[in-house]
């Protein structure tokens, strides 16, 4: 059951009033879950909390319920004031939930979404005869702006009434209250109604109040758009000051000057500006998307991330052209999910096709091969849904891709500067290392441009597989004091802090640098290293280190890889598989079950242990290891039961849409069949 902790509501805040009302809900087949903590972060977490609550109270599993999660909780600011609609999610019967929620607490209202959507709770506000709020009523102003639309996502915004437009212009009259007017400027400029005088006042206030940090003002994009639309010379100074943040606005006003500015951004390293550069170049010079991509690819630097961004822009353009040519591929109005899924399937097919398309330069084909790596199965399954393309053609493209993929990707690797979670998603691909993988990983470690995340990723893989040697150590030693001694959080990753791994490597090699590294770890500062210092004991292990590590494990201290390290250390000392070491700890006093269960799954393959802080229910790697533990005949029934329990709780069964990379229907069916055979 979830317990309410850490909420900072004041006595008479929106949060306190809503919470008091919420706690009084329930009955007649409806339950309101307690307000959230950070552990309820997604809708899946909410449904898990509901199941736990129902089990604790003896409520039938088919009961209806409502809740909000921690992401929805962001609607409250630190004082407990409601700064946007509070989204209330639900399960069970929609009508029962609507009746259970009612109209909301006094002073608030609940708007019911569709039977597939969330309910919204917001404050009741007053409007005049023209539907306009009091300018001093922040909630009323917010609701008004939400209603008329202020975002470019409103492709065809409704025209403003005369009173609405006058009300917005009045808000921009001198003197300009800059922190409050971004939404007013956005609503007007969305309809190209921001006047030159208003634009000038906003620019002057913007430059004064946000000097040196122009990108911090939320109104920057509509004002830059107005400057470009009005063909004002100062637009270019503002675009230069904003840098890559100006890319989309420049693309909306294509010109040779905009094209040159976008090209300069990209060549300076702004990969996020590549799609805007592509759109602008295509508008001005190359309507054919493949021709445009070919031209720009030849100008791009060799950065894989830049080529991947160009490929993404190309796929978006080609997919949009296909949807325009086949508007009836799926009835998006009636079946929005099917429409989206079909477009995703076509986009996946573009990556599969482009990997072997000789009209594209090699770097783009490599980027396509990487993008299609986990997509080819989806393409095969959905071949029949792709209007205008024969199934035989789709299967032939998939066959060509699979024949060429390994050759294209040999000696390449992921973008090491990208999202950490993206690297975790592909960790399972490196359970075995090819000779080309080893060369690539070593080259990255030798490259001074590789940052701390990339070093951690590459060094862990090489060291775990026994492929890290003196060359890697010598490549990193000149950098360790200035770079690797910085804090780098490894919670929820599959690798350790790179200095932990480097210290283990130095000890395993009996290199003289090990003494300097261990002396640094022994110092009291910086404080970040204290929780992970003992993880360095995995290098050149002995009984003294094993005893020190064990003492911490049974002390109840916060585990950040300590039990995992002890199990791997003990296995090295005993010459046995770490699974058997972990197995002997089942039921042992002082060992926390949830930590042991994670370790048992994580060490299933000692050549690549999974250092994640907890079982990752969205990961292919954790699913694969859980199955192996469940089916390992060398293990006891108790150990195999832990593997089976982890597999049953994996999202591959319960929330397959959240598994990354996404699953094919065949993979889902195979997983269900595997579990059914063991139920």
XYZ file of C-alpha atoms in Angstrom:
679
model
C 0.000 0.000 0.000
C 1.323 3.472 -0.900
C 1.811 5.887 1.983
C 1.674 9.658 1.588
C 5.070 11.139 2.443
C 7.054 14.248 1.674
C 4.236 16.463 0.414
C 4.832 20.138 1.171
C 1.314 21.490 1.076
C 0.435 24.456 3.197
C -2.659 24.299 5.352
C -5.028 26.006 2.928
C -3.310 25.223 -0.364
C -4.970 23.634 -3.384
C -3.138 20.430 -2.546
C -4.398 20.275 1.025
C -8.011 20.936 -0.013
C -7.897 18.400 -2.854
C -6.222 15.807 -0.632
C -8.833 16.249 2.119
C -11.619 15.721 -0.410
C -9.807 12.796 -2.014
C -9.458 10.905 1.253
C -13.226 10.955 1.643
C -13.893 9.162 -1.649
C -14.692 5.476 -1.998
C -17.463 2.922 -1.743
C -19.940 1.305 -4.150
C -17.280 -0.622 -6.040
C -14.936 2.374 -6.277
C -11.640 3.070 -4.489
C -9.424 6.160 -4.484
C -5.765 5.216 -4.069
C -3.747 7.271 -1.567
C -1.909 10.285 -3.047
C 1.358 9.298 -4.688
C 4.981 9.102 -3.708
C 7.783 9.000 -6.260
C 7.442 5.224 -6.427
C 4.191 5.661 -8.373
C 5.664 7.357 -11.394
C 3.641 5.913 -14.281
C 0.159 4.572 -14.984
C 1.573 1.054 -14.747
C 2.753 1.834 -11.226
C -0.760 3.059 -10.373
C -2.346 -0.194 -11.505
C 0.215 -2.129 -9.457
C -0.638 -0.034 -6.391
C -4.321 -0.735 -6.976
C -3.723 -4.490 -7.095
C -1.702 -4.264 -3.876
C -4.404 -2.208 -2.155
C -7.171 -4.564 -3.257
C -5.225 -7.577 -2.008
C -4.599 -5.911 1.367
C -8.281 -4.971 1.807
C -9.751 -8.124 0.322
C -11.412 -6.200 -2.528
C -12.330 -8.059 -5.691
C -9.864 -7.525 -8.493
C -12.502 -6.130 -10.856
C -13.228 -3.078 -8.697
C -12.894 0.399 -10.189
C -10.346 2.874 -8.904
C -8.790 6.286 -9.522
C -5.388 7.752 -8.704
C -2.834 10.262 -9.793
C 0.867 9.531 -10.157
C 4.000 11.530 -9.491
C 4.188 12.940 -13.000
C 0.638 14.264 -12.608
C 1.640 15.626 -9.191
C 3.836 18.163 -11.007
C 0.585 20.131 -11.440
C 1.245 21.422 -7.886
C 4.078 23.834 -7.154
C 6.147 23.696 -3.974
C 3.574 25.674 -2.012
C 0.808 23.273 -3.059
C -0.798 25.653 -5.555
C -2.404 24.053 -8.612
C -0.562 25.339 -11.681
C -2.341 23.192 -14.256
C -5.000 20.506 -14.544
C -4.445 17.516 -12.249
C -4.792 14.392 -14.396
C -6.643 11.615 -12.594
C -6.052 8.179 -14.072
C -8.300 5.223 -13.458
C -9.051 1.554 -13.970
C -12.199 -0.542 -14.117
C -15.515 0.837 -15.316
C -15.472 4.416 -16.607
C -19.017 5.225 -15.486
C -18.325 3.875 -11.977
C -15.195 6.005 -11.705
C -17.039 9.107 -12.943
C -19.757 8.587 -10.360
C -17.195 7.953 -7.640
C -15.306 11.145 -8.394
C -18.423 13.265 -8.733
C -18.085 16.961 -9.484
C -14.949 17.482 -7.438
C -14.283 19.400 -4.210
C -15.878 22.833 -3.633
C -14.193 25.444 -5.789
C -12.953 22.873 -8.304
C -14.415 20.956 -11.206
C -13.755 17.600 -12.838
C -13.826 17.234 -16.590
C -14.282 13.671 -17.803
C -12.075 12.559 -20.639
C -13.050 9.886 -23.113
C -13.371 6.304 -21.867
C -9.736 5.963 -22.986
C -8.503 9.185 -21.364
C -7.844 10.670 -17.946
C -10.138 12.874 -15.888
C -8.956 16.436 -15.265
C -9.424 18.323 -12.008
C -9.013 22.089 -12.090
C -10.134 25.202 -10.273
C -13.472 26.848 -10.999
C -12.864 30.304 -12.453
C -15.086 33.193 -13.483
C -15.448 34.621 -16.979
C -17.214 37.708 -18.290
C -19.883 37.745 -20.968
C -17.223 37.410 -23.682
C -15.695 34.360 -22.025
C -12.665 36.329 -20.781
C -11.007 35.879 -17.390
C -9.997 38.499 -14.869
C -6.339 39.246 -15.784
C -5.423 38.883 -12.097
C -6.838 35.353 -11.901
C -3.861 33.171 -12.833
C -5.942 29.992 -13.055
C -8.538 31.692 -15.221
C -5.864 33.117 -17.518
C -4.213 29.704 -17.835
C -7.517 28.041 -18.711
C -8.290 30.742 -21.280
C -4.919 30.290 -22.983
C -5.355 26.521 -22.972
C -8.736 26.933 -24.625
C -7.634 29.220 -27.458
C -4.293 27.450 -28.020
C -0.777 28.833 -27.791
C 1.308 26.033 -29.287
C 2.460 25.248 -32.789
C 0.910 21.829 -32.206
C -2.403 23.577 -32.917
C -2.033 23.187 -36.672
C -5.220 25.099 -37.429
C -5.876 27.325 -34.415
C -9.362 28.719 -34.126
C -9.565 32.413 -35.028
C -9.864 34.806 -32.112
C -13.012 36.787 -31.477
C -12.678 40.537 -31.414
C -12.871 40.731 -27.589
C -10.332 37.903 -27.237
C -7.817 39.576 -29.524
C -8.254 42.974 -27.816
C -7.842 41.321 -24.400
C -4.538 39.751 -25.509
C -3.234 42.996 -27.007
C -4.101 44.806 -23.777
C -1.905 42.393 -21.853
C 1.063 43.411 -24.012
C 0.611 47.136 -23.540
C 3.449 49.097 -21.955
C 4.939 48.452 -19.477
C 5.451 44.791 -20.374
C 5.373 42.350 -17.436
C 7.695 39.923 -19.143
C 7.434 36.840 -16.880
C 3.645 36.727 -17.363
C 3.183 37.527 -21.044
C 4.796 34.616 -22.891
C 1.441 32.880 -23.379
C -0.222 36.060 -24.661
C 2.548 36.583 -27.221
C 2.364 32.930 -28.277
C -1.426 33.031 -28.753
C -1.204 36.116 -30.962
C 1.804 35.034 -33.015
C 0.249 31.623 -33.620
C -2.280 33.641 -35.643
C 0.365 36.050 -36.995
C -1.246 38.866 -35.007
C 1.704 40.105 -32.942
C 2.263 43.706 -34.052
C 5.654 45.313 -34.789
C 5.246 47.655 -31.804
C 4.467 44.760 -29.468
C 7.374 42.807 -30.862
C 9.760 45.693 -30.259
C 8.595 46.139 -26.661
C 8.936 42.427 -25.980
C 12.427 42.287 -27.498
C 13.609 45.255 -25.426
C 12.243 43.777 -22.203
C 13.588 40.339 -23.090
C 17.116 41.625 -23.695
C 17.060 43.594 -20.467
C 15.565 41.039 -18.074
C 17.224 37.969 -19.582
C 20.602 39.401 -20.537
C 23.085 36.605 -21.036
C 20.403 33.923 -20.828
C 17.961 34.696 -23.614
C 16.948 31.049 -23.990
C 15.493 31.058 -20.471
C 12.406 33.112 -21.418
C 9.432 30.934 -22.479
C 8.284 33.560 -24.992
C 11.458 33.458 -27.055
C 10.120 31.373 -29.925
C 6.966 33.335 -30.790
C 8.902 36.606 -30.566
C 11.708 35.319 -32.798
C 9.048 34.030 -35.178
C 7.451 37.492 -35.245
C 10.822 39.121 -35.976
C 11.403 36.737 -38.876
C 7.860 37.118 -40.178
C 8.186 40.894 -40.051
C 11.563 40.631 -41.816
C 13.305 42.572 -39.061
C 17.097 42.712 -39.175
C 17.394 42.156 -35.430
C 15.927 38.691 -35.956
C 19.363 37.493 -37.010
C 21.072 38.892 -33.934
C 18.488 37.162 -31.734
C 18.827 33.910 -33.688
C 22.603 34.008 -33.278
C 22.219 34.625 -29.536
C 19.740 31.758 -29.173
C 21.864 29.343 -31.185
C 20.292 25.904 -31.804
C 17.175 26.997 -29.933
C 16.357 29.159 -32.959
C 16.533 26.300 -35.462
C 12.820 25.516 -35.788
C 11.876 29.185 -36.196
C 14.469 29.607 -38.937
C 13.092 26.545 -40.732
C 9.593 28.030 -40.633
C 10.917 31.047 -42.555
C 13.194 29.428 -45.130
C 15.744 31.633 -46.854
C 19.347 31.337 -47.975
C 20.358 33.280 -44.876
C 18.419 30.879 -42.638
C 19.960 27.920 -44.462
C 23.471 29.269 -43.887
C 22.756 29.880 -40.204
C 21.405 26.358 -39.748
C 24.366 24.833 -41.556
C 26.752 26.737 -39.290
C 24.899 25.458 -36.209
C 25.155 21.859 -37.364
C 28.816 22.077 -38.321
C 29.505 23.571 -34.883
C 28.088 20.435 -33.278
C 24.372 21.168 -32.837
C 22.922 17.846 -33.996
C 19.472 18.958 -32.834
C 19.427 21.524 -35.653
C 19.877 18.881 -38.376
C 16.121 18.338 -38.996
C 15.557 22.094 -39.421
C 18.528 22.292 -41.799
C 17.133 19.364 -43.780
C 13.639 20.910 -44.052
C 15.035 24.266 -45.125
C 17.382 22.796 -47.713
C 14.586 20.640 -49.102
C 12.254 23.651 -49.377
C 14.818 25.815 -51.148
C 16.786 23.362 -53.267
C 15.878 19.651 -53.208
C 12.183 18.689 -52.970
C 13.186 15.025 -53.260
C 13.953 13.928 -49.672
C 16.595 11.333 -50.641
C 18.441 13.832 -52.807
C 18.336 16.395 -49.996
C 19.623 13.866 -47.467
C 22.409 12.778 -49.807
C 23.566 16.353 -50.305
C 23.575 17.185 -46.595
C 25.172 13.908 -45.526
C 28.212 14.746 -47.618
C 28.568 18.028 -45.704
C 28.025 16.547 -42.255
C 30.934 15.684 -40.002
C 31.560 12.029 -39.243
C 29.689 12.160 -35.935
C 27.280 9.192 -35.849
C 24.767 11.291 -33.920
C 24.649 13.861 -36.727
C 24.056 11.201 -39.381
C 21.393 9.603 -37.149
C 19.623 12.965 -36.831
C 19.663 13.392 -40.616
C 18.311 9.872 -41.073
C 15.492 10.625 -38.612
C 14.581 13.751 -40.576
C 14.613 11.772 -43.822
C 12.399 9.031 -42.369
C 9.943 11.615 -41.056
C 9.707 13.271 -44.460
C 9.286 10.026 -46.390
C 6.695 8.727 -43.922
C 4.723 11.959 -44.173
C 4.830 11.789 -47.973
C 3.524 8.208 -47.800
C 0.686 9.188 -45.451
C -0.258 12.052 -47.757
C -0.313 9.700 -50.738
C -2.326 7.070 -48.838
C -4.739 8.979 -46.584
C -6.910 5.881 -46.179
C -4.124 3.584 -44.990
C -5.974 3.655 -41.665
C -8.899 5.739 -40.518
C -7.047 7.907 -38.005
C -10.226 9.612 -36.803
C -11.853 6.330 -35.887
C -8.728 4.362 -35.009
C -5.976 6.772 -33.893
C -3.883 4.008 -32.325
C -4.054 1.896 -35.482
C -3.202 4.922 -37.597
C -0.178 5.699 -35.420
C 0.939 2.060 -35.412
C 0.726 1.884 -39.204
C 2.798 5.058 -39.583
C 5.359 3.629 -37.144
C 5.505 0.424 -39.169
C 6.138 2.380 -42.370
C 8.806 4.464 -40.633
C 10.479 1.238 -39.502
C 10.353 -0.017 -43.082
C 12.131 3.136 -44.263
C 15.085 2.341 -41.984
C 15.176 -1.243 -43.241
C 15.099 -0.081 -46.860
C 17.589 2.760 -46.483
C 20.218 0.471 -44.966
C 20.677 -1.150 -48.393
C 19.740 1.803 -50.617
C 22.739 2.616 -52.795
C 21.345 6.078 -53.471
C 22.365 7.050 -49.941
C 25.965 7.543 -48.818
C 27.550 4.940 -46.563
C 27.273 6.923 -43.279
C 23.516 7.249 -43.740
C 23.158 3.566 -44.553
C 25.081 2.719 -41.387
C 22.760 4.977 -39.401
C 19.788 3.215 -41.014
C 21.203 -0.213 -40.176
C 21.512 0.811 -36.538
C 18.012 2.332 -36.430
C 16.479 -0.797 -37.974
C 18.300 -3.240 -35.678
C 15.244 -3.981 -33.520
C 12.658 -3.008 -36.136
C 12.962 -5.657 -38.823
C 10.752 -8.136 -36.931
C 8.002 -5.510 -36.633
C 8.288 -4.797 -40.342
C 7.777 -8.463 -41.219
C 4.761 -8.769 -38.912
C 3.022 -5.663 -40.250
C 3.827 -6.083 -43.919
C 0.184 -6.629 -44.849
C -0.884 -3.298 -43.299
C 1.407 -1.118 -45.412
C -0.866 0.220 -48.132
C 0.726 0.599 -51.538
C 3.531 -1.867 -50.782
C 3.351 -5.553 -51.534
C 4.163 -8.065 -48.800
C 6.746 -9.714 -51.019
C 8.503 -6.378 -51.433
C 8.567 -5.850 -47.658
C 9.958 -9.319 -46.986
C 12.589 -8.858 -49.683
C 13.704 -5.581 -48.090
C 13.938 -7.308 -44.704
C 15.990 -10.133 -46.221
C 18.404 -7.673 -47.846
C 18.756 -5.818 -44.552
C 19.521 -8.923 -42.521
C 22.122 -10.022 -45.062
C 23.872 -6.625 -44.972
C 23.441 -5.557 -41.334
C 26.518 -7.107 -39.732
C 28.776 -5.826 -42.471
C 27.390 -2.298 -42.189
C 27.655 -2.202 -38.400
C 31.061 -3.856 -38.095
C 33.421 -1.533 -36.260
C 30.666 0.910 -35.274
C 28.771 1.519 -32.063
C 26.116 3.646 -30.373
C 26.227 7.357 -29.680
C 28.021 7.465 -26.325
C 26.898 11.038 -25.653
C 23.186 10.307 -25.973
C 20.569 9.417 -23.406
C 21.927 7.028 -20.802
C 18.709 4.994 -20.938
C 19.250 4.453 -24.648
C 22.576 2.782 -23.913
C 20.928 0.612 -21.260
C 18.333 -0.448 -23.846
C 21.020 -1.985 -26.077
C 23.256 -3.419 -23.326
C 21.959 -6.923 -24.039
C 23.412 -6.753 -27.555
C 26.901 -6.847 -26.052
C 26.529 -10.064 -24.113
C 29.137 -11.423 -26.512
C 31.724 -9.190 -28.155
C 32.763 -9.649 -31.764
C 36.332 -8.798 -32.795
C 34.946 -5.645 -34.435
C 33.171 -4.696 -31.186
C 36.410 -5.049 -29.252
C 38.291 -2.837 -31.713
C 35.565 -0.179 -31.570
C 35.397 -0.170 -27.764
C 39.178 0.103 -27.464
C 39.285 2.925 -29.998
C 36.670 4.845 -28.020
C 38.669 4.503 -24.812
C 41.768 5.754 -26.590
C 39.885 8.752 -27.987
C 40.370 11.854 -25.772
C 36.952 13.103 -26.911
C 35.107 10.226 -25.215
C 33.381 11.545 -22.097
C 32.862 9.944 -18.716
C 29.636 8.159 -19.700
C 31.270 6.679 -22.781
C 34.330 5.616 -20.796
C 32.115 3.910 -18.219
C 30.152 2.081 -20.923
C 33.152 0.896 -22.950
C 35.477 0.052 -20.069
C 32.833 -2.003 -18.254
C 32.169 -4.083 -21.359
C 35.834 -4.723 -22.065
C 36.720 -5.460 -18.440
C 33.738 -7.767 -17.810
C 34.544 -9.792 -20.925
C 38.242 -10.001 -20.039
C 39.265 -7.840 -22.989
C 40.638 -4.816 -21.093
C 44.408 -4.736 -20.744
C 47.362 -2.493 -20.113
C 46.718 -0.460 -23.267
C 43.305 0.621 -21.940
C 44.774 1.361 -18.522
C 47.553 3.503 -19.969
C 45.080 5.341 -22.212
C 42.988 6.395 -19.214
C 45.610 7.028 -16.532
C 46.451 10.543 -17.803
C 42.750 11.459 -17.454
C 41.808 9.930 -14.134
C 42.727 12.742 -11.733
C 41.113 15.536 -13.753
C 38.130 13.727 -15.266
C 37.389 10.358 -13.705
C 37.364 11.643 -10.127
C 34.162 13.551 -10.880
C 30.832 12.350 -9.561
C 28.930 10.240 -12.049
C 25.724 8.617 -10.847
C 25.486 4.982 -11.869
C 22.137 4.250 -10.256
C 19.824 2.606 -12.812
C 22.641 1.833 -15.248
C 24.252 -1.444 -16.209
C 27.790 -0.255 -15.531
C 29.848 1.029 -12.618
C 31.586 4.350 -12.127
C 34.529 4.208 -14.560
C 37.052 4.885 -11.816
C 35.792 1.814 -9.945
C 36.305 -0.307 -13.045
C 39.696 1.287 -13.786
C 40.864 0.603 -10.228
C 39.773 -3.032 -10.506
C 41.636 -3.331 -13.811
C 44.833 -1.823 -12.375
C 44.715 -4.269 -9.466
C 44.054 -7.266 -11.703
C 47.068 -6.268 -13.815
C 49.193 -5.644 -10.689
C 50.069 -2.282 -12.239
C 51.944 0.275 -10.095
C 49.138 2.772 -10.708
C 46.876 0.646 -8.493
C 48.594 2.026 -5.382
C 47.876 5.628 -6.408
C 44.273 4.801 -7.226
C 43.681 2.986 -3.936
C 45.300 5.839 -2.012
C 42.850 8.242 -3.611
C 39.902 6.015 -2.699
C 41.117 5.905 0.917
C 40.907 9.686 1.328
C 37.697 11.041 2.928
C 36.864 13.449 0.102
C 35.144 13.872 -2.272
C 32.114 12.532 -0.464
C 30.476 10.972 -3.534
C 32.954 8.084 -3.549
C 32.170 6.768 -0.067
C 29.161 4.601 -1.102
C 31.090 2.910 -3.935
C 34.632 2.604 -2.540
C 34.152 -1.016 -1.519
C 33.221 -1.971 -5.084
C 36.910 -1.639 -5.969
C 37.546 -4.801 -3.895
C 36.556 -6.875 -6.915
C 40.004 -6.180 -8.360
C 42.664 -8.690 -7.238
C 40.364 -10.068 -4.504
C 41.567 -11.657 -1.290
C 39.989 -12.925 1.921
C 40.619 -9.689 3.812
C 38.701 -7.663 1.257
C 35.981 -10.263 1.093
C 35.535 -10.014 4.879
C 35.399 -6.198 4.830
C 32.823 -6.241 2.061
C 30.739 -8.898 3.808
C 30.727 -6.854 7.003
C 29.148 -3.983 5.095
C 26.652 -6.259 3.321
C 25.193 -7.587 6.591
C 25.318 -4.181 8.312
C 22.137 -3.043 6.586
C 23.899 -0.162 4.826
C 22.514 1.154 1.548
C 23.459 -1.320 -1.165
C 24.771 0.257 -4.371
C 26.326 -2.918 -5.747
C 27.970 -4.278 -2.600
C 26.262 -7.681 -2.491
C 26.778 -8.058 -6.235
C 30.472 -7.291 -5.751
C 30.788 -9.760 -2.865
C 29.125 -12.549 -4.870
C 31.416 -11.971 -7.862
C 34.449 -11.660 -5.567
C 33.601 -14.857 -3.678
C 33.080 -16.704 -6.964
C 36.545 -15.656 -8.140
C 38.142 -16.784 -4.890
C 36.295 -20.113 -4.846
C 36.545 -20.817 -8.562
C 32.797 -21.326 -8.856
C 29.913 -19.781 -10.740
C 28.506 -16.699 -8.978
C 24.995 -18.151 -9.286
C 25.952 -20.836 -6.786
C 27.423 -18.243 -4.426
C 24.194 -16.228 -4.567
C 22.094 -19.374 -4.212
C 23.733 -20.218 -0.870
C 22.576 -16.871 0.533
C 18.851 -17.595 0.135
C 17.260 -17.324 3.572
C 20.513 -16.263 5.237
C 20.007 -13.741 8.122
C 21.131 -10.207 7.356
C 20.605 -10.543 3.598
C 17.758 -8.492 2.203
C 15.652 -10.595 -0.121
C 14.980 -7.970 -2.745
C 18.709 -7.220 -3.073
C 19.618 -10.905 -3.266
C 16.962 -11.564 -5.904
C 18.336 -8.767 -8.058
C 21.881 -10.097 -7.623
C 20.872 -13.670 -8.444
C 19.436 -12.553 -11.774
C 22.211 -10.022 -12.380
C 25.084 -12.538 -12.122
C 23.504 -15.165 -14.377
C 26.254 -14.354 -16.866
C 29.478 -13.518 -14.969
C 31.040 -12.301 -18.225
C 28.571 -9.420 -18.194
C 26.898 -8.878 -14.805
C 23.949 -6.476 -14.716
C 24.880 -3.699 -12.277
C 21.465 -2.044 -12.349
C 20.294 -0.787 -8.953
C 17.179 -2.986 -9.127
C 15.501 -5.455 -11.440
C 14.682 -3.498 -14.564
C 11.245 -4.742 -15.685
C 11.534 -2.983 -19.054
C 14.862 -4.526 -20.056
C 15.448 -7.353 -22.521
C 18.580 -8.320 -20.601
C 16.817 -8.786 -17.271
C 14.068 -10.839 -18.924
C 16.611 -13.096 -20.597
C 18.595 -13.658 -17.371
C 15.433 -14.281 -15.310
C 14.409 -17.026 -17.738
C 17.845 -18.595 -17.600
C 17.794 -18.702 -13.809
C 14.283 -20.172 -13.840
C 15.380 -22.936 -16.246
C 18.858 -23.663 -14.853
C 18.879 -27.342 -13.748
C 22.037 -26.746 -11.689
C 20.138 -24.501 -9.279
C 17.873 -25.346 -6.370
C 14.095 -25.092 -6.641
C 14.212 -21.965 -4.466
C 16.688 -20.220 -6.746
C 14.734 -21.172 -9.865
C 11.550 -19.859 -8.218
C 13.233 -16.465 -7.807
C 13.989 -16.416 -11.529
C 10.427 -17.424 -12.386
C 8.971 -14.757 -10.095
C 11.144 -12.085 -11.724
C 10.009 -13.276 -15.152
C 6.331 -13.200 -14.139
C 6.708 -9.614 -12.904
C 8.564 -8.435 -15.988
C 6.741 -5.934 -18.184
C 7.158 -8.255 -21.159
C 4.034 -9.950 -19.793
C 2.232 -7.237 -17.832
C 3.012 -4.038 -19.768
C 4.635 -5.096 -23.056
C 4.217 -1.624 -24.556
C 6.792 -0.327 -22.064
C 9.557 -2.799 -22.931
C 12.455 -1.211 -24.789
C 13.285 -1.966 -27.532
C 9.665 -2.677 -28.434
C 8.577 -6.295 -28.750
C 7.186 -8.016 -31.791
C 3.945 -9.948 -31.458
C 5.942 -13.115 -31.947
C 8.183 -12.264 -29.006
C 5.151 -11.537 -26.832
C 3.511 -14.823 -27.792
C 6.685 -16.788 -27.145
C 7.080 -15.153 -23.718
C 3.484 -15.947 -22.768
C 3.885 -19.544 -23.948
C 7.065 -19.920 -21.903
C 5.300 -18.688 -18.764
C 2.162 -20.733 -19.407
C 4.284 -23.859 -19.638
C 5.619 -23.166 -16.137
C 2.438 -22.042 -14.411
